[in-house]
XYZ file of C-alpha atoms in Angstrom:
375
model
C -8.499 11.871 14.734
C -8.990 8.393 16.348
C -6.631 5.781 14.471
C -7.521 2.306 13.631
C -6.331 -1.152 14.513
C -4.310 -1.015 10.820
C -2.965 2.413 11.210
C -1.943 2.034 14.474
C -0.198 -1.190 13.737
C 1.729 0.307 11.045
C 2.401 3.319 12.794
C 4.005 1.409 15.904
C 6.036 -1.396 13.240
C 7.750 1.351 11.364
C 8.397 3.246 14.940
C 10.015 -0.115 16.006
C 12.193 -0.607 13.446
C 12.967 3.110 12.760
C 13.957 3.539 16.396
C 16.257 0.183 16.180
C 17.529 -0.036 13.157
C 17.526 3.842 11.714
C 17.887 6.546 14.395
C 21.281 4.962 15.766
C 22.785 5.159 12.386
C 21.895 8.297 11.613
C 24.837 10.040 11.877
C 26.602 7.512 10.230
C 24.625 8.067 7.139
C 25.014 12.116 7.224
C 29.049 11.726 7.789
C 29.217 9.468 4.557
C 26.631 11.342 2.322
C 24.619 8.218 1.380
C 22.949 5.498 2.636
C 24.503 1.938 2.795
C 23.683 -0.723 -0.578
C 20.662 -2.810 0.961
C 19.397 -0.026 2.843
C 16.264 0.780 0.319
C 15.437 -3.542 -0.076
C 15.695 -3.346 3.613
C 13.343 -0.401 3.856
C 11.127 -2.225 0.630
C 10.641 -4.723 2.392
C 8.659 -3.250 4.875
C 6.473 -1.745 2.177
C 7.270 1.438 2.944
C 8.525 2.247 -1.066
C 4.680 1.475 -2.397
C 2.918 2.267 0.337
C -0.596 3.276 -1.682
C 0.273 1.527 -4.371
C -1.459 -1.501 -5.673
C -0.203 -4.911 -4.379
C -0.459 -5.869 -7.894
C 2.585 -3.748 -8.154
C 4.347 -4.813 -5.126
C 2.663 -2.212 -3.447
C 0.966 -1.735 0.395
C -2.130 -0.733 -0.592
C -1.973 1.431 2.166
C -3.956 4.442 2.813
C -2.524 7.909 2.965
C -3.067 8.025 6.549
C -1.193 4.913 7.238
C 1.552 6.643 4.844
C 1.776 10.455 6.690
C 2.063 8.186 10.350
C 5.543 5.765 8.749
C 6.455 8.975 7.440
C 6.466 10.773 10.937
C 8.516 7.624 12.435
C 11.149 7.337 9.472
C 11.752 11.003 9.605
C 11.892 11.137 13.478
C 14.975 8.775 13.231
C 16.193 10.634 10.025
C 15.145 13.196 8.423
C 17.140 12.905 5.163
C 15.583 9.482 4.277
C 12.325 10.146 4.892
C 12.381 13.001 2.162
C 13.733 9.930 -0.434
C 10.944 8.117 0.708
C 8.522 10.385 0.207
C 9.651 11.644 -3.309
C 10.141 7.606 -4.270
C 6.097 7.006 -3.222
C 3.998 10.738 -3.907
C 5.866 11.528 -6.825
C 7.440 8.858 -8.867
C 5.044 5.695 -7.785
C 2.017 7.793 -7.532
C 2.815 9.961 -10.618
C 3.299 6.820 -12.900
C 0.575 4.794 -11.079
C -1.674 7.715 -12.054
C -0.122 8.849 -15.964
C 2.072 6.064 -16.882
C 1.416 3.821 -19.896
C 1.124 -0.094 -18.377
C 3.981 -0.149 -20.730
C 5.510 2.462 -17.857
C 4.326 0.676 -15.298
C 5.532 -2.822 -16.229
C 8.974 -0.724 -16.564
C 8.751 1.124 -13.499
C 6.464 0.565 -10.887
C 8.292 -2.617 -9.111
C 11.714 -1.377 -9.577
C 10.946 1.419 -7.664
C 8.655 -0.108 -5.013
C 10.954 -2.964 -3.650
C 13.694 -0.254 -3.481
C 15.979 -1.478 -6.612
C 15.737 1.600 -8.390
C 15.337 5.160 -6.762
C 13.280 7.923 -8.361
C 13.920 11.722 -8.581
C 11.718 14.188 -9.834
C 13.145 17.152 -12.247
C 11.036 20.920 -12.126
C 13.069 23.463 -10.355
C 15.836 24.904 -12.745
C 18.003 27.822 -11.212
C 15.393 30.997 -12.262
C 12.661 28.752 -11.851
C 11.535 27.605 -8.989
C 8.575 28.550 -7.548
C 7.354 30.280 -10.885
C 7.010 26.751 -12.399
C 5.868 28.196 -15.527
C 9.456 29.866 -16.209
C 11.091 26.409 -16.950
C 13.675 26.876 -20.222
C 15.022 22.722 -20.017
C 13.346 22.119 -23.674
C 12.247 19.001 -25.309
C 12.386 18.599 -29.529
C 10.583 16.293 -30.921
C 12.804 14.177 -33.541
C 12.114 11.390 -35.637
C 10.819 8.448 -33.285
C 11.136 10.445 -30.244
C 12.087 13.832 -28.376
C 16.098 15.172 -28.029
C 16.257 16.867 -24.143
C 18.810 19.651 -23.433
C 18.934 22.050 -20.554
C 19.487 21.886 -16.630
C 17.832 21.639 -13.175
C 18.730 22.389 -9.839
C 18.030 21.014 -6.265
C 17.296 17.633 -7.585
C 16.889 15.199 -4.962
C 18.484 11.789 -5.342
C 19.760 12.991 -8.710
C 22.878 11.184 -8.581
C 22.258 7.590 -7.258
C 18.636 7.965 -8.987
C 18.044 5.031 -11.960
C 15.257 7.026 -13.629
C 14.003 11.150 -13.123
C 10.386 12.462 -13.960
C 11.443 15.356 -16.100
C 9.170 18.500 -16.727
C 10.595 20.264 -19.958
C 8.893 22.738 -22.652
C 7.707 20.783 -25.291
C 5.788 23.340 -27.296
C 7.296 27.272 -26.553
C 4.263 28.694 -27.832
C 1.819 27.382 -25.577
C 2.513 28.303 -22.299
C 1.279 26.019 -19.343
C -0.131 23.862 -21.934
C 3.327 23.415 -23.823
C 4.862 21.284 -20.896
C 5.506 17.885 -20.786
C 6.420 15.068 -18.567
C 9.012 12.382 -19.220
C 10.368 9.567 -17.570
C 14.525 9.519 -18.090
C 16.763 6.970 -17.371
C 19.885 8.329 -15.986
C 21.557 6.096 -17.982
C 21.069 7.669 -20.739
C 23.874 9.237 -23.028
C 23.514 12.964 -22.453
C 22.516 12.872 -18.512
C 25.559 14.607 -16.623
C 24.954 15.299 -12.520
C 27.434 18.436 -12.726
C 27.454 19.100 -9.080
C 26.074 17.771 -5.997
C 25.255 20.451 -3.155
C 26.829 21.081 0.008
C 23.806 21.706 2.500
C 22.901 23.016 5.854
C 21.212 19.616 6.549
C 20.095 16.562 4.993
C 23.695 14.983 4.071
C 22.584 11.912 3.338
C 20.191 12.973 0.615
C 22.415 14.107 -2.250
C 20.960 17.056 -3.805
C 21.885 17.166 -7.138
C 22.340 19.965 -10.689
C 21.916 17.891 -13.305
C 22.295 19.308 -17.115
C 21.049 17.135 -20.134
C 22.537 17.648 -23.317
C 21.410 16.047 -26.345
C 19.607 13.754 -24.650
C 17.474 11.745 -26.833
C 14.422 10.111 -25.615
C 11.694 7.359 -27.495
C 8.498 8.274 -27.942
C 8.037 5.713 -24.642
C 9.556 8.052 -22.330
C 6.602 10.650 -22.445
C 4.768 10.225 -19.329
C 0.916 10.834 -20.004
C -0.046 12.638 -23.096
C 1.957 16.054 -24.629
C 1.127 19.467 -23.219
C 0.202 17.411 -20.029
C 3.787 18.271 -17.855
C 1.852 21.428 -16.129
C -0.589 19.405 -14.584
C 1.189 16.270 -13.514
C 3.335 18.093 -11.745
C 0.467 19.994 -10.055
C -0.931 16.796 -9.394
C 0.836 15.349 -7.060
C 1.888 18.463 -5.243
C -1.492 16.909 -2.613
C 0.623 14.161 -1.516
C 3.760 15.511 -2.628
C 2.910 18.151 0.888
C 1.736 16.090 3.086
C 4.497 13.861 2.806
C 6.491 17.007 3.395
C 4.275 18.217 6.122
C 4.510 14.723 7.940
C 8.331 14.487 8.250
C 7.844 17.725 9.469
C 6.316 16.089 12.644
C 8.456 13.968 12.851
C 11.852 15.316 13.127
C 10.051 17.635 15.679
C 8.928 15.031 17.552
C 12.436 13.577 18.241
C 13.857 17.232 18.322
C 11.089 17.633 21.323
C 11.667 13.941 22.966
C 15.198 14.929 23.757
C 14.145 18.558 25.242
C 11.160 16.934 27.716
C 13.827 14.045 28.748
C 17.001 16.453 29.509
C 13.731 18.920 31.127
C 13.134 16.399 33.000
C 16.815 14.841 34.622
C 18.415 18.698 34.688
C 18.309 20.056 37.964
C 18.463 23.691 38.502
C 18.233 25.627 42.086
C 16.720 22.100 43.553
C 14.493 21.058 41.044
C 14.425 19.041 38.059
C 14.065 22.488 35.570
C 10.777 20.615 34.426
C 9.106 21.616 37.266
C 10.433 25.408 36.875
C 7.887 27.634 35.006
C 9.935 29.305 32.248
C 10.621 25.542 30.920
C 7.964 23.781 31.861
C 5.628 26.356 30.181
C 7.860 26.589 26.973
C 7.723 22.613 26.206
C 3.988 22.885 26.666
C 3.501 25.145 24.385
C 5.363 23.796 21.887
C 3.754 20.534 22.276
C 0.362 21.821 21.869
C 1.474 23.480 18.967
C 2.882 20.011 17.491
C -0.654 18.107 18.311
C -2.493 20.455 16.254
C 0.185 20.420 13.258
C -0.225 16.571 13.344
C -3.666 17.138 13.070
C -3.816 19.176 10.333
C -1.402 16.919 8.333
C -3.178 13.178 9.258
C -7.197 15.247 8.315
C -5.483 16.190 4.875
C -4.164 12.426 4.619
C -7.769 11.267 5.575
C -9.468 13.756 3.098
C -7.056 11.985 0.043
C -8.313 9.001 1.525
C -11.796 9.912 0.322
C -10.222 11.285 -2.756
C -11.879 14.701 -2.223
C -9.854 17.670 -3.539
C -7.462 19.108 -0.884
C -5.079 21.012 -1.914
C -5.442 23.514 1.021
C -5.571 21.171 3.372
C -2.562 20.092 2.314
C -1.144 23.254 2.129
C -2.209 23.891 5.341
C -0.718 20.773 6.649
C 2.637 21.553 5.109
C 2.319 25.639 6.215
C 1.838 25.116 9.664
C 3.646 21.722 10.512
C 6.842 23.254 8.809
C 7.236 26.137 10.642
C 6.022 24.979 13.725
C 8.475 21.953 13.577
C 11.634 25.075 13.403
C 10.152 26.583 16.649
C 9.972 23.514 18.794
C 13.515 21.958 17.191
C 14.553 25.559 18.593
C 12.820 25.806 21.031
C 14.322 22.180 22.417
C 17.806 24.087 21.816
C 16.946 26.667 24.201
C 15.392 23.932 27.002
C 18.834 22.117 26.809
C 20.967 25.387 26.629
C 24.425 25.349 25.846
C 24.418 21.630 25.156
C 21.613 22.262 22.382
C 24.333 23.591 20.350
C 26.727 20.522 20.565
C 26.742 17.908 18.437
C 26.545 15.401 20.473
C 23.251 15.648 21.486
C 21.154 15.096 18.495
C 19.149 18.680 18.131
C 21.934 20.677 16.103
C 21.337 17.802 13.467
C 17.454 17.759 13.669
C 17.861 21.547 13.269
C 19.655 21.368 10.170
C 17.887 18.386 8.631
C 14.254 20.354 9.666
C 15.161 23.603 8.221
C 14.635 23.104 4.186
C 10.725 21.607 5.062
C 9.687 25.509 4.935
C 11.514 25.913 1.015
C 10.844 22.511 -0.937
C 7.848 21.132 -2.472
C 6.520 24.660 -2.193
C 7.942 26.949 -0.116
C 5.768 28.744 3.410
C 5.248 32.213 1.117
C 3.982 29.382 -1.985
C 1.619 27.931 0.624
C -0.228 30.804 2.099
C -1.113 31.829 -1.539
C -2.703 28.946 -2.593
C -4.396 29.157 1.043
C -5.405 32.943 0.161
C -6.639 32.024 -2.599
C -9.156 29.829 -1.455
C -10.230 32.103 1.534
């Protein structure tokens, strides 16, 4: 698709910042297992933590195509950071904008958009991943509010978040309509981080097992009406899947860039290996697949901008982009041969970071199920 001047400006400005400020520090972020003080405020000053939010709340009031472009550039520099930014935008800010009360908006939005607070989304449990309807975390109504008990698994930013959007069962007899969403401050008594997971990739983004133990919430913590939790969780899937698809493209861009540069520089049998058909055709195929995936992502984002239901297109974008990204990383490593297997060349980290894109925000199998239902 043809980008307009504003979209090009946003893409180029984020690309410049990410290339100059984030990419050189990406390995240090991974080694430290997190980000230095002030970094989230730094990227917030670029408008990246509230991209589609109204200016009244401090947002950038950009469109979803610009949001996808920005995530692509962030992910090309640091995959883990793009995950945090994606959740902050697509689930936390977007969810509070759509379903939050005015009091909740006033309490959280400016803090989230300014980077003073990071948000987390707690849906997944040990025995309830793709099947969101199987969650067991319980919110029990008590005088003046709710009592929350249960555990959640694989929660991005569970350690550093200031607020967590929690999906819990509020009426066990009502099935999917018996789930509600709550905004839970992490400084509440009864909020526990039981474990920070040691993962294959995205080491700078903490992923946690969290537990709620008789955590008391007042009525103002309920996000949207009681029983709307399942709807709220599903309503954010379009933007969330577009975000993960975009970050897949960004990491694949970075991997392909490394491979092409190496293929132009490395000589074998008297010529740069790019001129050998086995290498040149491999990279040509990967570039074509990656561009096709990119257009799927931008198309889904453009539908979102037009307020057209696009869960199918978002699922297609996420499925194709995440699986293409792994193929690009594998092909890039193959192009570098033994050097591709070494940490210092950068491909190993990108491969580790990108693999999870086929898992979170709905596995590839779930995306295929969603798409199949529309055929």
